[in-house]
Amino acid sequence: MTRSSALAIIFVIGGTNAEAENARAFAVLCQAYRATFKAASPEMYTPPTAEPDTSDIENMKLMTLPETNFTKGKPDGFADNDAWETKKKALMQPSAAGGKPPYQRYSSDKLTAAAHEQLTKLAKEANTAKNAYNTAKQAIATAVASINNNLKLARTATTSGDDNSDDAYDTRTLACTTTSGTKAGKSIVSDIACICASASGTNVCGNGIGDTNYRTGGTDTATAAKTAFQAVKQHCPGKKTATPPTAEHLAAIIAGVANELGTTVRGAKGPTILGGGNTAACTGETGTQNACVDYKTPITAGGVDAIPWVQKFHAATQAMKSAQAEASKMRSAAHKVEALTATARTLYDSIGTADLAVQLATAANSKQPANPTAAKPEKSEATKKCKPDTKENECNDKDCEFKDGKCKVKEGVKAEKDDKTTTNTT
């Protein structure tokens, strides 16, 4: 947002009398006041990504434990054996009637051992990323608390944010004057009291907007400042923001204040004064020229950025940027866990694929003969004729003899025929 657009936002506002001396200064500070009410929340910065879940990787790591570790004892992280047995049962329980368990044990010890080693590394990386996610999430909560705290401090110089407490104000001498204003900029509400109060300040911040009591020669107390602010705050132009302010919004408000300094006061002291007139002493005494606040002390020390409530705006802005940076870390961590889980799942499933391939190969080999290309030797003609169950009176072929109750091939004939058998080894 540019400075000109910031001023457009600030000054195109109803509810002020443009002819009143401090109407513009009042509008600037009221914008600052209004911006401090809507609290930020962690949800504003927390990315919509799902919280990282490392359970899938952890489960796959458990399912690839060596057999001894899986069946006996318990892995780290389990209180006792019963807890481990309950976990194993859950891992291997079918997800639905007739369905497969979400995880399986595979028979290949070598593949499982290699996968377990890799899954252990992936699980470690995933848990590191998850811890980073949670750390960033907590950092966002801390940053949001800082945003809201600093906005309250800017408004009232108190963590309660109560503008009806004396703690938000100071004496006119310390909070406003050109000679002793060491507390100038203590809070936004204190500065509004300074510019909207003087002995003749009934209309100083707009038609009917002003106070006549808060002055060095009158009631110079924090209570009088509180009364002065309460008298005019209902006329603060604009509305309380519907959403928490952004860093750009706060920067625009600071730019508006800086741009308004010295616009109604001429001379050497003008550049540090908000409101008032040419003879401004910011005492609140006779003449609306004394209805002002002189930021000389903080500006001399460090420019507009050294004004106390402006410093709180800057602190809130830094907290906003910090929350945004932590949100980026959360997104990165969540995406990393997703990627690691996908890698782990691919690795785990590959064990099953390899295991199935081994089983199929083993089954196929068990059905084949030891030497599938070797032909059985042919039976000799004599063997065919001399069947063992042939009766004695029928065992009369020249190559046969009945011996030991069986029809057999004669010894000489058998040897001769065997020499003639052939074997196909191609």
Tab-separated table of C-alpha atoms in Angstrom:
chain	number	residue	atom	x	y	z
A	1	MET	CA	0.000	0.000	0.000
A	2	THR	CA	1.418	3.416	-0.987
A	3	ARG	CA	1.495	6.414	1.323
A	4	SER	CA	-1.037	8.287	-0.821
A	5	SER	CA	-3.504	5.388	-0.699
A	6	ALA	CA	-2.953	5.127	3.045
A	7	LEU	CA	-3.888	8.765	3.465
A	8	ALA	CA	-6.920	8.263	1.279
A	9	ILE	CA	-8.099	5.519	3.619
A	10	ILE	CA	-7.465	7.678	6.664
A	11	PHE	CA	-9.029	10.930	5.548
A	12	VAL	CA	-12.009	9.843	3.483
A	13	ILE	CA	-13.842	9.133	6.712
A	14	GLY	CA	-17.120	10.491	8.000
A	15	GLY	CA	-17.691	11.833	11.483
A	16	THR	CA	-15.120	14.658	11.633
A	17	ASN	CA	-15.299	18.363	10.985
A	18	ALA	CA	-12.624	19.106	8.393
A	19	GLU	CA	-12.380	22.715	9.670
A	20	ALA	CA	-11.500	21.625	13.221
A	21	GLU	CA	-7.796	22.167	13.793
A	22	ASN	CA	-6.896	18.626	14.846
A	23	ALA	CA	-9.481	16.677	12.844
A	24	ARG	CA	-6.831	15.194	10.570
A	25	ALA	CA	-4.506	14.259	13.440
A	26	PHE	CA	-7.495	12.762	15.258
A	27	ALA	CA	-8.373	10.691	12.184
A	28	VAL	CA	-4.826	9.332	11.920
A	29	LEU	CA	-4.653	8.268	15.550
A	30	CYS	CA	-8.180	6.872	15.472
A	31	GLN	CA	-7.212	4.617	12.592
A	32	ALA	CA	-4.328	3.343	14.705
A	33	TYR	CA	-6.686	2.862	17.654
A	34	ARG	CA	-9.284	0.994	15.606
A	35	ALA	CA	-6.681	-1.345	14.114
A	36	THR	CA	-5.744	-2.809	17.485
A	37	PHE	CA	-8.981	-4.559	18.417
A	38	LYS	CA	-9.418	-7.608	16.200
A	39	ALA	CA	-7.211	-10.341	17.615
A	40	ALA	CA	-5.161	-12.566	15.357
A	41	SER	CA	-5.526	-16.343	15.650
A	42	PRO	CA	-3.222	-19.286	14.858
A	43	GLU	CA	-5.721	-20.441	12.219
A	44	MET	CA	-4.940	-17.317	10.183
A	45	TYR	CA	-1.428	-18.606	9.590
A	46	THR	CA	-1.748	-22.385	9.919
A	47	PRO	CA	-1.702	-23.898	6.404
A	48	PRO	CA	-4.647	-26.090	5.338
A	49	THR	CA	-2.401	-29.122	4.877
A	50	ALA	CA	-3.245	-32.152	7.012
A	51	GLU	CA	-1.116	-32.735	10.073
A	52	PRO	CA	1.728	-35.133	9.204
A	53	ASP	CA	1.005	-38.783	9.992
A	54	THR	CA	4.027	-41.061	10.297
A	55	SER	CA	2.096	-44.128	11.484
A	56	ASP	CA	2.109	-45.810	8.056
A	57	ILE	CA	5.900	-45.744	7.821
A	58	GLU	CA	6.224	-46.884	11.437
A	59	ASN	CA	3.856	-49.799	10.800
A	60	MET	CA	5.750	-50.914	7.697
A	61	LYS	CA	8.966	-50.729	9.682
A	62	LEU	CA	7.472	-53.004	12.353
A	63	MET	CA	6.196	-55.485	9.771
A	64	THR	CA	9.695	-55.907	8.328
A	65	LEU	CA	11.384	-56.653	11.646
A	66	PRO	CA	13.574	-59.786	11.637
A	67	GLU	CA	11.578	-62.892	12.543
A	68	THR	CA	13.150	-63.222	15.986
A	69	ASN	CA	12.360	-59.616	16.882
A	70	PHE	CA	8.866	-59.895	15.470
A	71	THR	CA	7.849	-63.095	17.237
A	72	LYS	CA	9.779	-62.771	20.480
A	73	GLY	CA	10.169	-59.876	22.852
A	74	LYS	CA	9.007	-56.383	21.968
A	75	PRO	CA	10.407	-53.454	19.944
A	76	ASP	CA	11.217	-50.116	21.538
A	77	GLY	CA	8.190	-47.983	22.254
A	78	PHE	CA	5.971	-50.731	23.676
A	79	ALA	CA	5.316	-50.927	27.400
A	80	ASP	CA	5.213	-54.713	27.532
A	81	ASN	CA	4.757	-57.851	25.451
A	82	ASP	CA	0.982	-57.630	25.697
A	83	ALA	CA	1.060	-54.174	24.126
A	84	TRP	CA	3.221	-55.509	21.291
A	85	GLU	CA	0.946	-58.504	20.727
A	86	THR	CA	-2.065	-56.186	20.580
A	87	LYS	CA	-0.278	-54.012	18.030
A	88	LYS	CA	0.661	-57.007	15.865
A	89	LYS	CA	-2.901	-58.234	15.910
A	90	ALA	CA	-4.152	-54.820	14.810
A	91	LEU	CA	-1.597	-54.626	11.996
A	92	MET	CA	-2.599	-58.001	10.598
A	93	GLN	CA	-6.340	-57.690	11.144
A	94	PRO	CA	-8.351	-57.604	7.876
A	95	SER	CA	-9.808	-54.158	7.285
A	96	ALA	CA	-13.203	-55.653	6.413
A	97	ALA	CA	-14.948	-58.998	6.215
A	98	GLY	CA	-13.073	-61.029	3.651
A	99	GLY	CA	-10.606	-58.215	3.057
A	100	LYS	CA	-6.845	-58.352	3.255
A	101	PRO	CA	-4.909	-57.099	6.276
A	102	PRO	CA	-3.428	-53.614	5.760
A	103	TYR	CA	0.049	-55.041	6.344
A	104	GLN	CA	1.667	-58.426	5.692
A	105	ARG	CA	4.764	-60.342	6.660
A	106	TYR	CA	6.778	-61.569	3.682
A	107	SER	CA	8.824	-64.768	3.474
A	108	SER	CA	11.975	-63.397	1.866
A	109	ASP	CA	14.311	-62.756	4.793
A	110	LYS	CA	16.960	-61.010	2.702
A	111	LEU	CA	14.503	-58.651	1.010
A	112	THR	CA	12.698	-57.926	4.268
A	113	ALA	CA	15.939	-57.199	6.113
A	114	ALA	CA	17.110	-54.803	3.394
A	115	ALA	CA	13.733	-53.063	3.331
A	116	HIS	CA	13.650	-52.784	7.127
A	117	GLU	CA	16.964	-50.956	7.105
A	118	GLN	CA	15.671	-48.445	4.554
A	119	LEU	CA	12.298	-48.079	6.269
A	120	THR	CA	14.047	-47.332	9.554
A	121	LYS	CA	15.892	-44.456	7.880
A	122	LEU	CA	12.703	-43.169	6.241
A	123	ALA	CA	10.836	-43.335	9.552
A	124	LYS	CA	13.575	-41.317	11.232
A	125	GLU	CA	13.394	-38.638	8.531
A	126	ALA	CA	9.602	-38.569	8.727
A	127	ASN	CA	9.611	-38.141	12.495
A	128	THR	CA	12.170	-35.351	12.208
A	129	ALA	CA	9.904	-33.593	9.703
A	130	LYS	CA	6.879	-34.126	11.932
A	131	ASN	CA	8.748	-32.608	14.880
A	132	ALA	CA	9.653	-29.631	12.686
A	133	TYR	CA	5.970	-29.263	11.807
A	134	ASN	CA	4.956	-29.243	15.469
A	135	THR	CA	7.758	-26.832	16.380
A	136	ALA	CA	6.617	-24.423	13.662
A	137	LYS	CA	3.012	-24.788	14.796
A	138	GLN	CA	3.978	-23.823	18.337
A	139	ALA	CA	6.056	-20.933	16.988
A	140	ILE	CA	2.960	-19.634	15.174
A	141	ALA	CA	0.994	-19.734	18.429
A	142	THR	CA	3.788	-17.765	20.098
A	143	ALA	CA	3.900	-15.248	17.236
A	144	VAL	CA	0.126	-14.759	17.332
A	145	ALA	CA	0.274	-14.108	21.074
A	146	SER	CA	2.993	-11.532	20.373
A	147	ILE	CA	0.874	-9.850	17.677
A	148	ASN	CA	-2.105	-9.467	19.976
A	149	ASN	CA	-0.003	-8.437	22.953
A	150	ASN	CA	1.824	-5.737	20.995
A	151	LEU	CA	-1.413	-4.340	19.572
A	152	LYS	CA	-2.788	-3.972	23.100
A	153	LEU	CA	0.457	-2.360	24.231
A	154	ALA	CA	0.256	0.067	21.314
A	155	ARG	CA	-3.302	0.981	22.215
A	156	THR	CA	-2.922	1.425	25.985
A	157	ALA	CA	0.669	0.572	27.036
A	158	THR	CA	-0.859	-2.303	29.028
A	159	THR	CA	-1.333	-5.993	28.243
A	160	SER	CA	-4.987	-5.708	29.263
A	161	GLY	CA	-5.704	-3.235	26.466
A	162	ASP	CA	-8.066	-1.358	28.791
A	163	ASP	CA	-8.341	2.288	27.719
A	164	ASN	CA	-10.361	3.092	30.846
A	165	SER	CA	-7.384	2.560	33.129
A	166	ASP	CA	-5.047	5.283	34.389
A	167	ASP	CA	-2.126	3.030	33.418
A	168	ALA	CA	-2.712	3.876	29.757
A	169	TYR	CA	-2.023	7.592	30.353
A	170	ASP	CA	0.322	10.018	32.107
A	171	THR	CA	0.456	13.637	33.193
A	172	ARG	CA	0.121	16.202	30.435
A	173	THR	CA	3.566	17.533	31.246
A	174	LEU	CA	5.211	14.175	30.524
A	175	ALA	CA	2.867	12.812	27.872
A	176	CYS	CA	2.396	15.848	25.627
A	177	THR	CA	4.487	18.974	26.169
A	178	THR	CA	7.327	20.260	24.031
A	179	THR	CA	9.568	20.869	27.046
A	180	SER	CA	9.157	17.699	29.100
A	181	GLY	CA	7.315	15.200	26.901
A	182	THR	CA	9.436	12.167	27.693
A	183	LYS	CA	6.321	9.971	27.716
A	184	ALA	CA	5.056	11.176	24.339
A	185	GLY	CA	3.758	8.236	22.338
A	186	LYS	CA	3.287	6.124	25.459
A	187	SER	CA	0.053	4.839	23.959
A	188	ILE	CA	-2.329	5.706	21.146
A	189	VAL	CA	-5.075	6.701	23.586
A	190	SER	CA	-2.673	8.951	25.499
A	191	ASP	CA	-1.748	10.787	22.300
A	192	ILE	CA	-5.429	11.226	21.403
A	193	ALA	CA	-6.005	12.807	24.824
A	194	CYS	CA	-3.114	15.199	24.125
A	195	ILE	CA	-4.449	16.451	20.776
A	196	CYS	CA	-8.124	16.619	21.770
A	197	ALA	CA	-7.806	18.565	25.027
A	198	SER	CA	-7.026	22.199	25.830
A	199	ALA	CA	-8.562	25.021	27.834
A	200	SER	CA	-10.533	26.067	24.758
A	201	GLY	CA	-10.678	22.655	23.083
A	202	THR	CA	-14.420	21.990	22.891
A	203	ASN	CA	-14.284	21.493	19.113
A	204	VAL	CA	-10.565	20.907	18.619
A	205	CYS	CA	-10.915	17.416	17.108
A	206	GLY	CA	-14.200	18.055	15.314
A	207	ASN	CA	-17.610	19.541	15.894
A	208	GLY	CA	-18.297	18.950	19.590
A	209	ILE	CA	-15.261	16.725	19.908
A	210	GLY	CA	-12.850	17.872	22.599
A	211	ASP	CA	-12.050	18.249	26.295
A	212	THR	CA	-11.121	21.307	28.370
A	213	ASN	CA	-9.713	19.813	31.574
A	214	TYR	CA	-6.546	17.908	30.674
A	215	ARG	CA	-3.911	20.688	30.808
A	216	THR	CA	-0.747	21.558	32.692
A	217	GLY	CA	-2.361	24.505	34.447
A	218	GLY	CA	-5.506	22.575	35.303
A	219	THR	CA	-5.922	18.883	36.022
A	220	ASP	CA	-2.526	17.534	35.010
A	221	THR	CA	-3.084	13.868	35.845
A	222	ALA	CA	-3.383	10.504	34.142
A	223	THR	CA	-6.987	10.363	35.328
A	224	ALA	CA	-7.735	13.643	33.532
A	225	ALA	CA	-6.170	12.204	30.364
A	226	LYS	CA	-8.376	9.136	30.690
A	227	THR	CA	-11.437	11.369	31.055
A	228	ALA	CA	-10.413	13.365	27.987
A	229	PHE	CA	-10.090	10.233	25.876
A	230	GLN	CA	-13.379	8.754	27.070
A	231	ALA	CA	-15.069	12.025	26.061
A	232	VAL	CA	-13.932	11.735	22.451
A	233	LYS	CA	-13.435	8.032	21.677
A	234	GLN	CA	-17.035	7.514	20.571
A	235	HIS	CA	-16.321	9.994	17.785
A	236	CYS	CA	-13.262	8.128	16.507
A	237	PRO	CA	-13.868	7.965	12.745
A	238	GLY	CA	-14.092	4.608	11.087
A	239	LYS	CA	-14.928	1.251	12.582
A	240	LYS	CA	-12.994	-1.339	14.476
A	241	THR	CA	-11.453	-3.576	11.842
A	242	ALA	CA	-13.475	-6.690	11.019
A	243	THR	CA	-10.273	-8.655	10.495
A	244	PRO	CA	-6.905	-8.483	12.256
A	245	PRO	CA	-4.593	-5.874	10.742
A	246	THR	CA	-1.964	-6.900	8.242
A	247	ALA	CA	1.632	-5.738	8.181
A	248	GLU	CA	0.723	-3.505	5.218
A	249	HIS	CA	-2.168	-1.962	7.140
A	250	LEU	CA	0.031	-1.089	10.122
A	251	ALA	CA	2.723	0.311	7.831
A	252	ALA	CA	0.114	2.535	6.158
A	253	ILE	CA	-1.011	3.884	9.536
A	254	ILE	CA	2.566	4.676	10.563
A	255	ALA	CA	3.084	6.423	7.225
A	256	GLY	CA	-0.072	8.457	7.848
A	257	VAL	CA	1.195	9.643	11.225
A	258	ALA	CA	4.601	10.553	9.808
A	259	ASN	CA	2.963	12.458	6.961
A	260	GLU	CA	0.760	14.462	9.347
A	261	LEU	CA	3.576	15.597	11.658
A	262	GLY	CA	4.153	19.354	11.470
A	263	THR	CA	1.292	20.035	9.037
A	264	THR	CA	-0.387	22.480	11.439
A	265	VAL	CA	2.710	23.734	13.241
A	266	ARG	CA	5.340	25.823	11.462
A	267	GLY	CA	8.867	26.560	12.543
A	268	ALA	CA	11.787	24.548	13.839
A	269	LYS	CA	9.790	22.449	16.296
A	270	GLY	CA	6.979	21.647	13.871
A	271	PRO	CA	8.310	18.364	12.370
A	272	THR	CA	7.958	16.522	15.687
A	273	ILE	CA	4.486	17.782	16.650
A	274	LEU	CA	1.127	16.211	15.857
A	275	GLY	CA	-1.778	18.661	16.052
A	276	GLY	CA	-1.642	22.167	17.529
A	277	GLY	CA	-0.779	25.494	15.951
A	278	ASN	CA	2.148	27.826	15.311
A	279	THR	CA	2.809	28.659	18.960
A	280	ALA	CA	2.319	25.090	20.119
A	281	ALA	CA	3.701	24.173	23.505
A	282	CYS	CA	1.277	21.208	23.801
A	283	THR	CA	0.414	22.235	27.368
A	284	GLY	CA	-3.315	22.213	26.762
A	285	GLU	CA	-3.562	25.807	27.925
A	286	THR	CA	-5.540	28.641	26.281
A	287	GLY	CA	-5.800	28.306	22.514
A	288	THR	CA	-6.197	25.185	20.451
A	289	GLN	CA	-2.605	25.646	19.264
A	290	ASN	CA	-1.611	23.944	22.528
A	291	ALA	CA	-3.762	20.848	21.870
A	292	CYS	CA	-0.991	18.645	20.536
A	293	VAL	CA	1.674	16.070	21.328
A	294	ASP	CA	5.372	16.664	20.748
A	295	TYR	CA	7.296	13.500	19.829
A	296	LYS	CA	10.620	15.297	20.048
A	297	THR	CA	12.137	12.890	22.585
A	298	PRO	CA	11.528	9.626	20.690
A	299	ILE	CA	12.012	11.148	17.219
A	300	THR	CA	15.336	12.652	18.256
A	301	ALA	CA	16.379	9.220	19.483
A	302	GLY	CA	15.328	7.238	16.418
A	303	GLY	CA	12.793	8.931	14.166
A	304	VAL	CA	9.086	8.154	13.960
A	305	ASP	CA	9.860	4.465	14.425
A	306	ALA	CA	11.072	5.237	17.964
A	307	ILE	CA	7.632	6.455	19.097
A	308	PRO	CA	6.667	3.797	21.697
A	309	TRP	CA	3.315	2.748	20.220
A	310	VAL	CA	4.825	2.757	16.721
A	311	GLN	CA	7.508	0.406	18.047
A	312	LYS	CA	4.723	-1.920	19.177
A	313	PHE	CA	3.226	-1.811	15.686
A	314	HIS	CA	6.623	-2.791	14.286
A	315	ALA	CA	6.919	-5.604	16.832
A	316	ALA	CA	3.471	-6.865	15.808
A	317	THR	CA	4.533	-6.674	12.161
A	318	GLN	CA	7.653	-8.723	12.842
A	319	ALA	CA	5.537	-11.309	14.644
A	320	MET	CA	3.235	-11.475	11.597
A	321	LYS	CA	6.200	-12.096	9.317
A	322	SER	CA	7.520	-14.702	11.719
A	323	ALA	CA	4.156	-16.505	11.708
A	324	GLN	CA	4.149	-16.507	7.907
A	325	ALA	CA	7.667	-17.957	7.830
A	326	GLU	CA	6.671	-20.680	10.292
A	327	ALA	CA	3.611	-21.478	8.180
A	328	SER	CA	5.950	-22.087	5.249
A	329	LYS	CA	7.962	-24.490	7.416
A	330	MET	CA	4.773	-26.329	8.341
A	331	ARG	CA	3.833	-26.781	4.686
A	332	SER	CA	7.307	-28.035	3.794
A	333	ALA	CA	7.338	-30.500	6.691
A	334	ALA	CA	3.883	-31.855	5.839
A	335	HIS	CA	4.817	-32.339	2.188
A	336	LYS	CA	8.058	-34.063	3.178
A	337	VAL	CA	6.217	-36.598	5.345
A	338	GLU	CA	3.829	-37.279	2.453
A	339	ALA	CA	6.743	-37.868	0.070
A	340	LEU	CA	8.596	-40.102	2.531
A	341	THR	CA	5.445	-42.135	3.151
A	342	ALA	CA	4.984	-42.654	-0.592
A	343	THR	CA	8.601	-43.797	-0.915
A	344	ALA	CA	8.192	-46.173	2.024
A	345	ARG	CA	5.000	-47.638	0.574
A	346	THR	CA	6.680	-48.264	-2.792
A	347	LEU	CA	9.563	-49.997	-1.036
A	348	TYR	CA	7.261	-52.107	1.138
A	349	ASP	CA	5.070	-53.139	-1.793
A	350	SER	CA	8.153	-54.099	-3.795
A	351	ILE	CA	8.924	-56.766	-1.190
A	352	GLY	CA	5.520	-58.280	-1.825
A	353	THR	CA	6.052	-58.180	-5.584
A	354	ALA	CA	9.465	-59.823	-5.313
A	355	ASP	CA	8.171	-62.338	-2.780
A	356	LEU	CA	5.344	-63.364	-5.117
A	357	ALA	CA	7.768	-63.751	-8.022
A	358	VAL	CA	9.954	-66.083	-5.954
A	359	GLN	CA	6.949	-68.181	-4.933
A	360	LEU	CA	5.753	-68.528	-8.519
A	361	ALA	CA	9.202	-69.522	-9.750
A	362	THR	CA	9.549	-72.118	-6.989
A	363	ALA	CA	6.137	-73.601	-7.778
A	364	ALA	CA	6.933	-73.812	-11.499
A	365	ASN	CA	10.267	-75.527	-10.907
A	366	SER	CA	8.717	-78.152	-8.631
A	367	LYS	CA	6.458	-79.391	-11.477
A	368	GLN	CA	9.280	-79.978	-13.995
A	369	PRO	CA	11.483	-83.134	-14.274
A	370	ALA	CA	15.069	-82.845	-13.221
A	371	ASN	CA	16.230	-83.134	-16.863
A	372	PRO	CA	13.266	-82.286	-19.081
A	373	THR	CA	15.153	-82.890	-22.374
A	374	ALA	CA	16.402	-86.418	-21.584
A	375	ALA	CA	14.449	-89.210	-23.377
A	376	LYS	CA	13.642	-92.432	-21.622
A	377	PRO	CA	15.670	-95.402	-22.979
A	378	GLU	CA	13.716	-97.667	-25.269
A	379	LYS	CA	12.855	-101.139	-24.049
A	380	SER	CA	14.547	-103.950	-26.016
A	381	GLU	CA	12.457	-106.374	-28.037
A	382	ALA	CA	13.457	-109.175	-25.683
A	383	THR	CA	12.253	-107.208	-22.675
A	384	LYS	CA	8.937	-106.664	-24.372
A	385	LYS	CA	8.544	-110.431	-25.088
A	386	CYS	CA	9.835	-111.747	-21.754
A	387	LYS	CA	7.261	-110.265	-19.405
A	388	PRO	CA	7.679	-111.279	-15.749
A	389	ASP	CA	4.085	-112.468	-15.386
A	390	THR	CA	4.254	-114.827	-18.399
A	391	LYS	CA	3.440	-118.421	-17.489
A	392	GLU	CA	6.203	-121.023	-17.653
A	393	ASN	CA	4.655	-122.941	-20.566
A	394	GLU	CA	4.354	-119.709	-22.510
A	395	CYS	CA	7.862	-118.391	-21.721
A	396	ASN	CA	9.301	-120.127	-24.745
A	397	ASP	CA	10.792	-117.372	-26.865
A	398	LYS	CA	14.389	-118.000	-27.799
A	399	ASP	CA	15.506	-114.924	-25.858
A	400	CYS	CA	13.545	-115.848	-22.712
A	401	GLU	CA	13.941	-118.271	-19.861
A	402	PHE	CA	11.720	-119.101	-16.904
A	403	LYS	CA	13.782	-118.626	-13.785
A	404	ASP	CA	12.961	-118.011	-10.138
A	405	GLY	CA	9.244	-118.167	-10.930
A	406	LYS	CA	9.394	-115.410	-13.521
A	407	CYS	CA	9.838	-115.111	-17.263
A	408	LYS	CA	13.100	-113.257	-17.776
A	409	VAL	CA	15.410	-112.262	-20.613
A	410	LYS	CA	18.368	-114.549	-20.890
A	411	GLU	CA	21.530	-112.958	-19.461
A	412	GLY	CA	23.485	-112.842	-22.692
A	413	VAL	CA	20.592	-111.546	-24.690
A	414	LYS	CA	19.874	-108.785	-22.147
A	415	ALA	CA	23.396	-107.415	-22.277
A	416	GLU	CA	23.458	-107.471	-26.033
A	417	LYS	CA	20.187	-105.635	-26.341
A	418	ASP	CA	21.135	-103.026	-23.718
A	419	ASP	CA	24.189	-102.134	-25.734
A	420	LYS	CA	21.902	-101.291	-28.618
A	421	THR	CA	19.564	-98.939	-26.663
A	422	THR	CA	20.016	-95.277	-27.406
A	423	THR	CA	19.486	-92.067	-25.435
A	424	ASN	CA	18.451	-88.777	-26.937
A	425	THR	CA	20.402	-86.005	-25.195
A	426	THR	CA	19.585	-83.158	-27.486
